[in-house]
Amino acid sequence: MEQSLLYPVRNDARDYTLLDGMWKMRFDPEVLGEKNEWQNGLPDAFSMPVPASFADLFTEKEKREYCGDFWYETKFFLDEDRSTRVILRFSGVTHRADVYINGVKAGSHEGGFTPFALDISDLVNYGARNLLSVRVNNELNETSIPCGSVKTHMDGRKTAAPYFDFYNYSGIQRSVHLMRIPKESIRDYDTSFTLENNDADITYRVYTDGEHPVIAELFDRDGQKVALCEGKSGVLHVQNARLWEVRDAYLYSLVFRIVDEAGNNIDKYPAKIGIRTVEVKGNKILLNGKEIYLKGYGRHEDFEVVGRQFIPALAKRDFELMKWTNANCFRTSHYPYDEHWYQMADEEGFLIIDEVPAVGMMRSLMNFAAAGAGGKDTRFFTADTVPQLQANHRNALEEMIIRDKNHPSVIAFSIFNEPETTYKEAHDYFKPLFDFARELDPQKRPLTGALLVNSTPGKDTCAELCDIVALNRYYGWYIMGGPDLPEAEMAFRKEMDQWALICKDKPLIFTEFGADTYAAEHKLPSVMWSQEYQNEYYEMNFRVMDDYDFVQGELVWNFADFQTTEGIMRLNGNKKGIFTRNRQPKDAAFLLKKRWEQK
Ligand code: BDP
């Protein structure tokens, strides 16, 4: 990690300007931009908001589906102050970016869902305007995560061919901050907690790039100082600690300061922290030492027109809906979300399973389809691309854990979604990534990964790497749907009997189960795609899950209908939502609300 990924703040030591707004943009299908020096000024550009997913803003199909290089440009003014470092921080550019300041390359980044920061102090003009150009590329391949390929059409057009079931939204999709931070600054911090009776110890470590001492002070919600510690690492003792609990989220403010000889602040970073512990004990998941059953959703960052852009009002609506159904958890399927989601979950007392974009690790246009059609494997993890894929996966994992490790809401990290796990090379691929994540996480949270339909006991090679076994299962939908629902129940029970042997001392959760349901469709008796069938599907699945005590969570698929690529398997998108794409309930929402009130 070259630069600190700390979220930007403003105080007496730090400042930032948000560069969000209307930028210039231009597609570059022939990859001529750099040769034609577009980094010195973008000719014939149109305007484009930043942040935004560009696809659904257009009316022309070839623009919506554009795949390849594209350029952005904006200008910013910087005052004469040379006493700070100037850092440009991108919260998410999908999937890769080259950044230029005044025509000079400032850096590059691979991976569309985690932030990167570039020190541009030596490239900027002080007391003048500066040109910021970004070349973005949204192609998928077998070394990128998520995985996919690119299809070149007969007229030369390229479109994305994802190996996954969500739309390849791209662009500068998250905010851009121009930060000014002290030359000697706080780069990062770790926290972890131990509880004893009513007290708590917060073990912290601060990383700085200088030798001046650090002071850590803890304030409660009323601004009262409750603990103080000097040093880059230490333990803050909190008497009568207020714990961070589900839907009762108490946040403290932990303020780190680098101080000079006279006691003045060189840098200051305020962190919001929630005191809580997470562990797996036998086949239970414990939060603050008490058993917790996970209820909630797999989600997407997805909405009409705006695609993957974070819209505070929409996120507010989503949290209200999740609370209304008595949910307590969601998985950031299938990529780390915008940082505001985690900040909101911290405040609301929601639990997050934070997932790295390791999805599509199987050669198929929609991975579930290949697996559903007999579980064929494509020897994905034996290809020459694997070392580079693993390096990218490792980087994304590192950036996600560094970015999210101090959020109380994050209770587990998910290292994959539905890869082929049925042969040894898959295990060899994932083992070092699990080891790496364990080493990296100061809180040693449980690790997991969502297992595909054919990853069953005896065949699967990766469940043993997981602290929590997580299954994506579609009994009653892809497998034996409609009139075959009773057979689906039997098959489901048969599989669960096998997991029972493995999960004597390991919890198992469902990270996906669901049925496509068209919001306008009712039918008595039910048929697949009707609201009635979605309810029957869930009732059957819950009946099975409730009979196995090692099942410690149920995250339904999906919170809301979402956009996918076109195809005969999808009716303008995936319709497994409990809510429609514009956030109104289907009938199943009422079923979940009732169940989760009691569960
Ligand atoms: C699983 C995937 C998920 C899909 C889902 C589905 O993990 O991304 O959207 O199935 O088919 O294969 O709805």
Coordinates of C-alpha atoms and ligand atoms in Angstrom, one line a residue:
M1 CA 0.0 0.0 0.0
E2 CA 1.8 3.1 -1.2
Q3 CA -0.6 5.7 0.1
S4 CA -2.9 5.8 3.1
L5 CA -6.5 4.8 2.4
L6 CA -7.9 6.6 5.4
Y7 CA -11.3 8.2 4.6
P8 CA -10.9 11.9 4.1
V9 CA -11.7 14.2 7.0
R10 CA -11.6 18.0 7.6
N11 CA -10.2 19.4 10.8
D12 CA -7.4 21.8 11.9
A13 CA -4.8 19.4 10.5
R14 CA -6.5 18.1 7.3
D15 CA -8.6 19.4 4.6
Y16 CA -10.1 18.2 1.3
T17 CA -12.0 19.5 -1.7
L18 CA -14.5 17.2 -3.3
L19 CA -13.9 17.1 -7.1
D20 CA -17.4 15.6 -7.8
G21 CA -19.4 17.4 -10.4
M22 CA -19.6 17.6 -14.2
W23 CA -16.4 16.4 -15.9
K24 CA -15.6 15.9 -19.6
M25 CA -15.6 12.4 -21.0
R26 CA -14.8 10.7 -24.3
F27 CA -14.7 7.1 -25.5
D28 CA -11.5 5.8 -26.9
P29 CA -12.3 2.6 -28.8
E30 CA -9.1 2.6 -30.8
V31 CA -6.9 3.3 -27.8
L32 CA -5.5 6.4 -29.4
G33 CA -5.8 8.7 -26.4
E34 CA -2.3 8.6 -25.0
K35 CA -0.7 8.7 -28.4
N36 CA -2.8 11.7 -29.3
E37 CA -1.9 13.3 -26.0
W38 CA -5.4 13.5 -24.6
Q39 CA -3.7 13.7 -21.2
N40 CA -2.9 17.3 -22.2
G41 CA -6.5 18.2 -23.1
L42 CA -9.5 16.1 -24.2
P43 CA -10.8 17.1 -27.6
D44 CA -14.4 16.6 -28.7
A45 CA -15.6 15.5 -25.3
F46 CA -19.1 15.4 -23.9
S47 CA -20.0 16.2 -20.3
M48 CA -20.4 13.4 -17.7
P49 CA -21.2 13.6 -14.0
V50 CA -18.6 12.2 -11.6
P51 CA -19.4 10.1 -9.7
A52 CA -21.6 8.1 -12.0
S53 CA -22.0 4.7 -13.7
F54 CA -22.2 6.0 -17.3
A55 CA -24.2 3.1 -18.9
D56 CA -27.9 4.0 -18.2
L57 CA -27.4 7.7 -18.7
F58 CA -27.3 7.2 -22.5
T59 CA -30.0 6.6 -25.0
E60 CA -27.8 4.8 -27.6
K61 CA -27.2 1.2 -27.1
E62 CA -23.5 1.3 -28.2
K63 CA -22.8 3.9 -25.6
R64 CA -24.6 2.0 -22.8
E65 CA -22.7 -1.2 -23.7
Y66 CA -19.4 0.6 -24.4
C67 CA -16.4 -1.6 -23.4
G68 CA -12.8 -0.5 -23.7
D69 CA -10.8 2.7 -22.9
F70 CA -12.5 6.0 -22.0
W71 CA -11.2 9.3 -20.8
Y72 CA -12.3 11.8 -18.2
E73 CA -11.0 15.3 -17.6
T74 CA -11.5 18.1 -15.1
K75 CA -9.6 21.1 -13.7
F76 CA -9.0 22.2 -10.2
F77 CA -7.3 25.2 -8.6
L78 CA -4.7 24.9 -5.9
D79 CA -3.6 27.8 -3.7
E80 CA 0.0 28.7 -2.9
D81 CA 0.3 26.7 0.3
R82 CA 3.2 24.3 -0.1
S83 CA 3.3 23.2 3.5
T84 CA 1.1 20.1 3.0
R85 CA 1.1 17.1 0.9
V86 CA -1.5 17.0 -1.9
I87 CA -3.2 13.7 -2.3
L88 CA -5.7 12.7 -4.9
R89 CA -8.0 10.0 -3.7
F90 CA -10.4 8.0 -5.9
S91 CA -13.0 6.0 -4.0
G92 CA -13.6 3.7 -6.9
V93 CA -12.9 3.6 -10.6
T94 CA -14.2 0.6 -12.4
H95 CA -12.2 -1.4 -13.4
R96 CA -8.8 0.2 -13.9
A97 CA -7.4 3.7 -14.2
D98 CA -4.3 5.7 -15.3
V99 CA -4.2 9.2 -13.7
Y100 CA -2.4 12.2 -15.2
I101 CA -1.8 15.6 -13.7
N102 CA -0.9 18.4 -16.1
G103 CA -0.1 15.7 -18.7
V104 CA 2.2 13.7 -16.5
K105 CA 1.3 10.2 -15.3
A106 CA 0.7 10.2 -11.6
G107 CA -0.2 6.6 -11.1
S108 CA -2.4 3.6 -12.0
H109 CA -4.8 1.3 -10.3
E110 CA -6.3 -2.0 -11.0
G111 CA -9.6 -3.0 -9.4
G112 CA -12.9 -1.1 -9.5
F113 CA -14.2 -1.3 -6.0
T114 CA -11.6 -0.1 -3.6
P115 CA -10.0 3.3 -3.2
F116 CA -6.5 4.4 -4.3
A117 CA -4.6 7.6 -3.4
L118 CA -1.8 9.3 -5.3
D119 CA 0.6 11.8 -3.9
I120 CA 0.6 14.6 -6.5
S121 CA 2.5 17.2 -4.5
D122 CA 5.3 17.3 -7.0
L123 CA 3.1 17.3 -10.1
V124 CA 0.7 20.2 -9.3
N125 CA 1.0 23.9 -10.1
Y126 CA 0.6 25.9 -6.9
G127 CA -1.4 29.1 -7.1
A128 CA -2.8 28.0 -10.5
R129 CA -5.2 25.7 -12.3
N130 CA -4.3 22.0 -12.8
L131 CA -5.5 19.6 -15.4
L132 CA -6.6 16.2 -14.1
S133 CA -7.1 13.4 -16.8
V134 CA -8.1 9.8 -16.2
R135 CA -8.0 7.0 -18.6
V136 CA -10.4 4.3 -17.5
N137 CA -10.9 0.8 -18.8
N138 CA -13.8 -1.4 -18.1
E139 CA -12.8 -4.6 -19.9
L140 CA -13.1 -7.9 -18.1
N141 CA -10.7 -10.8 -18.4
E142 CA -9.6 -13.8 -16.5
T143 CA -7.0 -12.0 -14.5
S144 CA -9.4 -9.2 -13.4
I145 CA -11.7 -9.5 -10.5
P146 CA -14.6 -9.8 -11.2
C147 CA -13.8 -12.3 -14.1
G148 CA -15.2 -12.3 -17.5
S149 CA -14.2 -11.7 -21.1
V150 CA -14.8 -9.2 -23.9
K151 CA -16.7 -10.0 -27.1
T152 CA -15.7 -8.3 -30.3
H153 CA -18.7 -8.0 -32.7
M154 CA -18.5 -8.1 -36.5
D155 CA -18.5 -4.3 -36.7
G156 CA -15.6 -4.1 -34.3
R157 CA -17.7 -3.0 -31.3
K158 CA -16.6 -4.6 -28.1
T159 CA -19.0 -5.5 -25.3
A160 CA -18.4 -7.0 -21.9
A161 CA -19.1 -10.7 -21.4
P162 CA -19.2 -11.1 -17.6
Y163 CA -18.9 -14.5 -16.1
F164 CA -21.3 -13.2 -13.4
D165 CA -24.9 -12.2 -13.1
F166 CA -24.9 -8.4 -12.6
Y167 CA -24.4 -5.5 -15.0
N168 CA -20.9 -4.4 -15.7
Y169 CA -21.5 -0.8 -14.5
S170 CA -18.4 1.3 -14.8
G171 CA -16.7 4.7 -14.8
I172 CA -15.6 6.9 -12.1
Q173 CA -18.4 5.5 -9.9
R174 CA -17.4 7.0 -6.6
S175 CA -16.2 10.3 -5.2
V176 CA -12.9 12.0 -5.9
H177 CA -11.2 13.9 -3.1
L178 CA -8.4 16.3 -3.4
M179 CA -6.8 16.1 0.1
R180 CA -4.3 18.2 1.8
I181 CA -2.6 16.4 4.7
P182 CA 0.4 17.2 6.8
K183 CA 3.8 16.0 5.6
E184 CA 4.1 13.9 8.7
S185 CA 0.8 12.2 8.9
I186 CA -1.3 9.4 10.3
R187 CA -1.4 6.7 7.6
D188 CA -3.5 4.0 9.2
Y189 CA -4.7 2.6 12.5
D190 CA -5.9 -0.8 13.8
T191 CA -8.2 -1.4 16.7
S192 CA -9.3 -4.6 18.5
F193 CA -11.3 -5.2 21.6
T194 CA -11.4 -7.4 24.7
L195 CA -14.3 -7.3 27.1
E196 CA -14.2 -8.1 30.8
N197 CA -17.3 -7.8 32.9
N198 CA -18.5 -4.3 32.2
D199 CA -15.2 -3.0 31.1
A200 CA -13.4 -3.1 27.7
D201 CA -9.8 -2.8 26.5
I202 CA -9.2 -1.2 23.1
T203 CA -5.8 -2.3 21.8
Y204 CA -4.7 0.1 19.1
R205 CA -1.8 0.7 16.8
V206 CA -1.2 3.8 14.7
Y207 CA 1.0 4.0 11.7
T208 CA 2.6 7.3 10.9
D209 CA 5.4 8.4 8.6
G210 CA 7.4 10.3 11.1
E211 CA 9.0 10.0 14.5
H212 CA 6.9 12.4 16.6
P213 CA 4.9 10.9 19.4
V214 CA 1.2 9.9 19.1
I215 CA -1.6 10.5 21.6
A216 CA -4.8 8.5 21.5
E217 CA -7.9 9.9 23.2
L218 CA -11.3 8.2 23.5
F219 CA -14.5 10.3 23.8
D220 CA -18.0 9.1 24.4
R221 CA -21.0 10.1 22.5
D222 CA -21.4 13.2 24.7
G223 CA -17.9 14.3 24.0
Q224 CA -16.6 13.3 27.5
K225 CA -13.0 12.0 27.5
V226 CA -13.1 8.4 28.8
A227 CA -9.5 7.2 28.2
L228 CA -6.1 8.4 27.0
C229 CA -3.0 6.7 26.0
E230 CA 0.4 7.9 24.7
G231 CA 2.3 6.0 22.1
K232 CA 1.9 4.5 18.6
S233 CA 0.4 1.4 20.2
G234 CA -1.3 0.9 23.5
V235 CA -4.4 -0.2 25.3
L236 CA -7.2 2.1 26.2
H237 CA -9.1 0.9 29.2
V238 CA -12.8 1.8 29.2
Q239 CA -14.8 1.4 32.4
N240 CA -18.5 0.5 32.0
A241 CA -18.0 0.4 28.3
R242 CA -21.1 0.9 26.1
L243 CA -20.9 -1.9 23.6
W244 CA -21.8 -1.6 19.9
E245 CA -24.8 -3.9 19.5
V246 CA -27.1 -4.9 16.6
R247 CA -29.6 -2.0 16.1
D248 CA -28.3 -0.3 19.2
A249 CA -25.0 1.1 17.9
Y250 CA -23.0 3.1 20.3
L251 CA -20.1 4.8 18.7
Y252 CA -17.1 6.3 20.5
S253 CA -14.8 8.8 18.9
L254 CA -11.1 7.7 19.0
V255 CA -8.9 10.7 18.2
F256 CA -5.3 10.1 17.2
R257 CA -2.9 13.1 17.3
I258 CA 0.7 13.4 16.3
V259 CA 2.2 16.1 18.5
D260 CA 5.4 18.2 18.3
E261 CA 7.7 19.1 21.1
A262 CA 5.5 22.0 22.2
G263 CA 2.4 19.8 22.3
N264 CA 0.9 21.2 19.1
N265 CA -0.9 19.0 16.7
I266 CA 1.0 17.9 13.6
D267 CA -1.8 15.7 12.4
K268 CA -5.1 14.6 13.8
Y269 CA -7.4 11.8 12.7
P270 CA -10.8 11.2 14.4
A271 CA -12.1 7.6 14.1
K272 CA -15.6 6.5 15.0
I273 CA -15.3 3.1 16.7
G274 CA -17.8 0.7 18.1
I275 CA -16.6 -1.6 20.9
R276 CA -17.6 -5.1 20.1
T277 CA -16.2 -8.6 19.6
V278 CA -16.9 -11.2 17.0
E279 CA -16.0 -14.8 17.2
V280 CA -17.0 -18.2 16.1
K281 CA -17.3 -20.8 18.9
G282 CA -18.3 -24.3 17.9
N283 CA -21.1 -23.9 15.5
K284 CA -22.2 -20.5 16.8
I285 CA -21.4 -17.0 15.8
L286 CA -20.9 -14.7 18.8
L287 CA -21.2 -10.9 19.0
N288 CA -20.1 -9.5 22.3
G289 CA -20.0 -13.1 23.6
K290 CA -23.7 -13.7 22.8
E291 CA -25.1 -15.9 20.0
I292 CA -26.3 -14.0 17.0
Y293 CA -28.4 -15.4 14.1
L294 CA -27.8 -13.5 10.8
K295 CA -31.0 -12.3 9.1
G296 CA -31.0 -10.3 5.9
Y297 CA -29.9 -9.9 2.4
G298 CA -27.4 -10.3 -0.3
R299 CA -27.5 -7.0 -2.1
H300 CA -26.2 -5.0 -5.0
E301 CA -25.3 -1.4 -5.5
D302 CA -27.9 -1.0 -8.2
F303 CA -30.6 1.4 -9.0
E304 CA -32.5 2.7 -12.1
V305 CA -30.6 5.3 -14.1
V306 CA -27.8 5.8 -11.5
G307 CA -26.4 2.3 -11.7
R308 CA -23.9 1.7 -9.0
Q309 CA -23.6 5.3 -7.8
F310 CA -24.1 5.9 -4.1
I311 CA -27.1 8.1 -3.5
P312 CA -27.6 9.0 0.2
A313 CA -31.4 9.2 0.0
L314 CA -31.6 5.8 -1.7
A315 CA -29.3 4.2 0.9
K316 CA -31.5 5.7 3.6
R317 CA -34.6 4.1 2.0
D318 CA -32.8 0.8 1.8
F319 CA -31.8 0.9 5.5
E320 CA -35.4 1.8 6.4
L321 CA -36.7 -1.2 4.4
M322 CA -34.1 -3.6 5.9
K323 CA -35.1 -2.4 9.4
W324 CA -38.8 -2.7 8.6
T325 CA -38.2 -6.4 7.7
N326 CA -36.3 -6.9 11.0
A327 CA -33.1 -7.8 9.2
N328 CA -29.8 -7.4 10.9
C329 CA -27.2 -8.2 8.3
F330 CA -26.3 -7.9 4.6
R331 CA -23.5 -9.2 2.4
T332 CA -21.8 -6.7 0.0
S333 CA -22.3 -9.2 -2.8
H334 CA -20.2 -9.2 -5.0
Y335 CA -17.7 -6.4 -4.3
P336 CA -16.8 -3.9 -1.6
Y337 CA -19.4 -1.1 -1.6
D338 CA -19.1 2.6 -1.4
E339 CA -17.7 3.6 2.0
H340 CA -20.9 5.4 3.0
W341 CA -22.7 2.0 3.2
Y342 CA -20.3 1.0 6.0
Q343 CA -20.5 4.3 7.8
M344 CA -24.3 4.1 7.8
A345 CA -24.3 0.4 8.9
D346 CA -22.0 1.5 11.8
E347 CA -24.6 4.1 12.8
E348 CA -27.6 1.9 12.3
G349 CA -26.1 -1.2 14.0
F350 CA -26.2 -3.4 11.0
L351 CA -23.8 -6.4 10.4
I352 CA -21.9 -6.6 7.2
I353 CA -20.2 -9.6 5.5
D354 CA -17.7 -7.7 3.3
E355 CA -17.0 -9.4 0.0
V356 CA -14.1 -9.0 -2.3
P357 CA -15.0 -8.9 -6.1
A358 CA -13.9 -12.5 -6.6
V359 CA -16.9 -13.6 -8.6
G360 CA -17.1 -15.3 -12.0
M361 CA -14.3 -17.7 -11.3
M362 CA -15.7 -20.2 -13.8
R363 CA -16.0 -19.9 -17.6
S364 CA -19.6 -19.2 -18.2
L365 CA -21.8 -16.3 -19.3
M366 CA -23.7 -16.7 -16.0
N367 CA -21.9 -18.9 -13.6
F368 CA -25.0 -20.2 -11.9
A369 CA -26.4 -21.5 -15.3
A370 CA -23.4 -23.7 -16.0
A371 CA -23.4 -25.1 -12.4
G372 CA -27.2 -25.5 -12.4
A373 CA -26.9 -27.4 -15.7
G374 CA -25.0 -30.3 -14.1
G375 CA -22.2 -28.7 -12.3
K376 CA -19.7 -28.8 -15.1
D377 CA -16.3 -27.5 -14.2
T378 CA -14.1 -25.5 -16.5
R379 CA -10.7 -26.1 -14.8
F380 CA -10.6 -22.4 -14.2
F381 CA -7.9 -22.6 -11.6
T382 CA -5.5 -24.5 -13.9
A383 CA -5.1 -21.8 -16.5
D384 CA -1.9 -19.7 -17.1
T385 CA -3.8 -16.6 -16.0
V386 CA -4.0 -17.9 -12.4
P387 CA -0.9 -16.2 -10.9
Q388 CA -1.9 -12.8 -12.2
L389 CA -5.5 -13.4 -11.1
Q390 CA -4.3 -14.4 -7.7
A391 CA -2.1 -11.3 -7.4
N392 CA -5.0 -9.0 -8.3
H393 CA -7.3 -10.9 -5.9
R394 CA -4.7 -10.5 -3.1
N395 CA -4.4 -6.7 -3.8
A396 CA -8.2 -6.3 -3.7
L397 CA -8.4 -8.2 -0.5
E398 CA -5.6 -6.1 1.0
E399 CA -7.3 -2.9 0.0
M400 CA -10.7 -4.1 1.2
I401 CA -9.4 -5.2 4.6
I402 CA -7.3 -2.0 5.1
R403 CA -10.3 0.1 4.1
D404 CA -12.9 -1.6 6.2
K405 CA -11.1 -3.2 9.2
N406 CA -12.2 -0.6 11.7
H407 CA -15.9 -0.6 11.0
P408 CA -17.8 -2.3 13.8
S409 CA -20.5 -3.3 11.3
V410 CA -18.0 -5.5 9.4
I411 CA -18.2 -8.9 11.1
A412 CA -16.7 -11.2 8.5
F413 CA -14.8 -11.0 5.2
S414 CA -15.9 -13.1 2.2
I415 CA -13.1 -14.2 0.0
F416 CA -15.1 -15.6 -2.9
N417 CA -18.5 -16.0 -4.5
E418 CA -19.2 -19.3 -6.3
P419 CA -15.8 -20.2 -7.7
E420 CA -15.2 -23.8 -8.9
T421 CA -14.1 -25.5 -5.8
T422 CA -14.3 -29.1 -6.8
Y423 CA -10.6 -29.8 -7.4
K424 CA -7.3 -29.4 -5.7
E425 CA -6.1 -26.4 -7.7
A426 CA -8.9 -24.3 -6.4
H427 CA -7.9 -25.1 -2.8
D428 CA -4.3 -24.3 -3.7
Y429 CA -5.4 -21.0 -5.2
F430 CA -7.5 -19.9 -2.2
K431 CA -5.4 -21.2 0.7
P432 CA -2.8 -18.4 0.6
L433 CA -5.5 -15.8 0.2
F434 CA -7.2 -17.0 3.4
D435 CA -3.9 -17.1 5.2
F436 CA -3.1 -13.6 4.0
A437 CA -6.5 -12.2 5.1
R438 CA -6.1 -13.8 8.6
E439 CA -2.8 -12.2 9.0
L440 CA -4.0 -8.8 7.8
D441 CA -7.1 -8.4 9.9
P442 CA -6.2 -7.0 13.3
Q443 CA -9.6 -8.2 14.7
K444 CA -9.2 -11.7 13.3
R445 CA -12.8 -11.8 12.1
P446 CA -14.2 -15.0 10.7
L447 CA -13.5 -15.6 7.1
T448 CA -16.0 -17.1 4.7
G449 CA -16.8 -17.5 1.0
A450 CA -20.1 -18.3 -0.8
L451 CA -20.1 -21.9 -2.1
L452 CA -21.7 -22.9 -5.4
V453 CA -24.4 -25.5 -5.8
N454 CA -22.0 -28.2 -6.8
S455 CA -19.6 -27.5 -3.9
T456 CA -21.1 -30.2 -1.7
P457 CA -19.4 -32.3 1.1
G458 CA -17.1 -34.7 -0.5
K459 CA -16.7 -32.7 -3.7
D460 CA -15.9 -29.2 -2.4
T461 CA -12.3 -28.4 -1.4
C462 CA -12.7 -25.0 0.1
A463 CA -15.2 -25.1 3.0
E464 CA -12.4 -26.2 5.3
L465 CA -10.7 -22.8 4.7
C466 CA -13.8 -21.0 6.0
D467 CA -14.6 -20.2 9.6
I468 CA -18.2 -19.9 8.6
V469 CA -19.5 -22.2 5.9
A470 CA -21.6 -20.2 3.5
L471 CA -23.9 -21.7 0.9
N472 CA -25.7 -20.3 -2.2
R473 CA -28.5 -22.7 -2.8
Y474 CA -31.5 -22.7 -5.1
Y475 CA -33.5 -25.8 -4.3
G476 CA -37.0 -25.1 -5.7
W477 CA -35.7 -22.6 -8.3
Y478 CA -32.8 -23.7 -10.5
I479 CA -33.1 -27.2 -9.0
M480 CA -36.5 -28.8 -9.0
G481 CA -38.9 -25.8 -9.2
G482 CA -42.7 -25.5 -9.5
P483 CA -44.4 -28.9 -9.1
D484 CA -41.1 -30.4 -8.0
L485 CA -40.9 -28.4 -4.8
P486 CA -41.5 -31.4 -2.6
E487 CA -38.6 -33.2 -4.3
A488 CA -36.5 -30.1 -3.9
E489 CA -37.2 -30.2 -0.2
M490 CA -36.0 -33.8 0.0
A491 CA -32.9 -33.1 -2.0
F492 CA -32.1 -30.1 0.2
R493 CA -32.5 -32.1 3.4
K494 CA -30.2 -34.8 1.9
E495 CA -27.5 -32.2 1.3
M496 CA -28.0 -30.7 4.8
D497 CA -27.6 -34.1 6.4
Q498 CA -24.1 -34.2 4.8
W499 CA -23.2 -30.8 6.0
A500 CA -24.3 -31.8 9.5
L501 CA -21.3 -34.0 9.8
I502 CA -18.9 -31.1 8.9
C503 CA -20.7 -28.5 10.9
K504 CA -20.5 -30.1 14.3
D505 CA -18.1 -27.3 15.2
K506 CA -18.6 -24.8 12.4
P507 CA -21.5 -22.5 11.8
L508 CA -23.2 -22.6 8.4
I509 CA -25.1 -19.7 6.9
F510 CA -27.0 -19.2 3.6
T511 CA -25.6 -16.4 1.6
E512 CA -28.1 -16.9 -1.2
F513 CA -31.4 -18.5 -1.8
G514 CA -34.2 -17.1 -3.8
A515 CA -36.7 -17.3 -6.6
D516 CA -37.2 -14.9 -9.5
T517 CA -40.6 -13.2 -9.0
Y518 CA -42.3 -10.8 -11.3
A519 CA -43.8 -8.0 -9.2
A520 CA -47.0 -7.8 -11.3
E521 CA -47.7 -11.6 -11.4
H522 CA -50.2 -13.3 -9.1
K523 CA -51.5 -16.8 -9.6
L524 CA -53.6 -19.2 -7.5
P525 CA -52.4 -21.9 -7.3
S526 CA -48.9 -20.6 -7.7
V527 CA -46.6 -20.9 -10.7
M528 CA -42.9 -20.1 -10.8
W529 CA -42.3 -16.3 -11.2
S530 CA -45.5 -15.5 -9.3
Q531 CA -45.6 -13.8 -5.9
E532 CA -47.3 -16.8 -4.4
Y533 CA -44.5 -19.1 -5.6
Q534 CA -41.8 -16.8 -4.0
N535 CA -43.6 -17.2 -0.7
E536 CA -43.9 -21.0 -1.1
Y537 CA -40.3 -21.2 -2.1
Y538 CA -39.2 -19.4 1.1
E539 CA -41.5 -21.3 3.3
M540 CA -40.0 -24.6 2.1
N541 CA -36.5 -23.3 2.5
F542 CA -37.1 -22.0 6.0
R543 CA -38.7 -25.3 7.0
V544 CA -35.5 -27.1 6.1
M545 CA -33.1 -24.6 7.6
D546 CA -35.0 -24.6 10.9
D547 CA -34.4 -28.3 11.3
Y548 CA -30.6 -27.9 11.5
D549 CA -29.2 -26.2 14.5
F550 CA -25.8 -25.4 12.9
V551 CA -27.6 -23.0 10.5
Q552 CA -26.7 -19.6 11.9
G553 CA -27.9 -17.2 9.3
E554 CA -30.1 -16.7 6.3
L555 CA -29.3 -13.9 3.8
V556 CA -31.9 -14.1 1.0
W557 CA -31.1 -13.4 -2.6
N558 CA -31.7 -10.5 -3.3
F559 CA -32.7 -7.4 -1.4
A560 CA -34.1 -5.9 -4.6
D561 CA -34.4 -6.6 -8.3
F562 CA -31.3 -5.6 -10.2
Q563 CA -29.8 -5.1 -13.6
T564 CA -27.9 -7.9 -15.4
T565 CA -26.7 -8.4 -18.9
E566 CA -29.4 -9.3 -21.5
G567 CA -30.3 -12.9 -22.0
I568 CA -33.1 -15.5 -22.0
M569 CA -32.5 -16.3 -18.3
R570 CA -33.3 -12.7 -17.3
L571 CA -36.3 -10.5 -17.7
N572 CA -34.5 -7.1 -18.1
G573 CA -32.5 -8.1 -15.0
N574 CA -32.7 -10.5 -12.1
K575 CA -36.1 -10.5 -10.4
K576 CA -35.2 -12.3 -7.2
G577 CA -35.7 -9.1 -5.2
I578 CA -37.8 -9.0 -2.1
F579 CA -38.3 -5.4 -3.2
T580 CA -38.7 -4.1 -6.7
R581 CA -35.9 -2.2 -8.2
N582 CA -37.6 1.0 -7.2
R583 CA -37.9 -0.2 -3.6
Q584 CA -41.5 -1.3 -3.1
P585 CA -42.3 -4.6 -1.4
K586 CA -43.2 -7.9 -3.1
D587 CA -45.4 -10.2 -1.0
A588 CA -42.4 -12.1 0.3
A589 CA -41.3 -8.9 2.2
F590 CA -44.2 -9.4 4.6
L591 CA -43.3 -13.1 5.1
L592 CA -39.7 -12.2 5.9
K593 CA -40.8 -9.3 8.2
K594 CA -42.9 -11.7 10.2
R595 CA -40.4 -14.5 10.4
W596 CA -37.5 -12.2 11.3
E597 CA -39.5 -10.5 14.0
Q598 CA -39.6 -13.9 15.8
K599 CA -36.3 -15.3 14.8
Ligands
BDP1 C1 -25.7 -17.0 -8.0 C2 -24.8 -15.8 -8.0 C3 -25.6 -14.5 -8.1 C4 -26.8 -14.6 -9.0 C5 -27.7 -15.7 -8.4 C6 -28.9 -15.9 -9.3 O1 -24.0 -15.8 -6.9 O2 -24.8 -13.5 -8.4 O3 -27.4 -13.4 -9.2 O4 -27.0 -16.9 -8.4 O5 -28.9 -16.8 -10.1 O6 -25.2 -17.8 -8.9 O7 -29.9 -15.2 -9.1

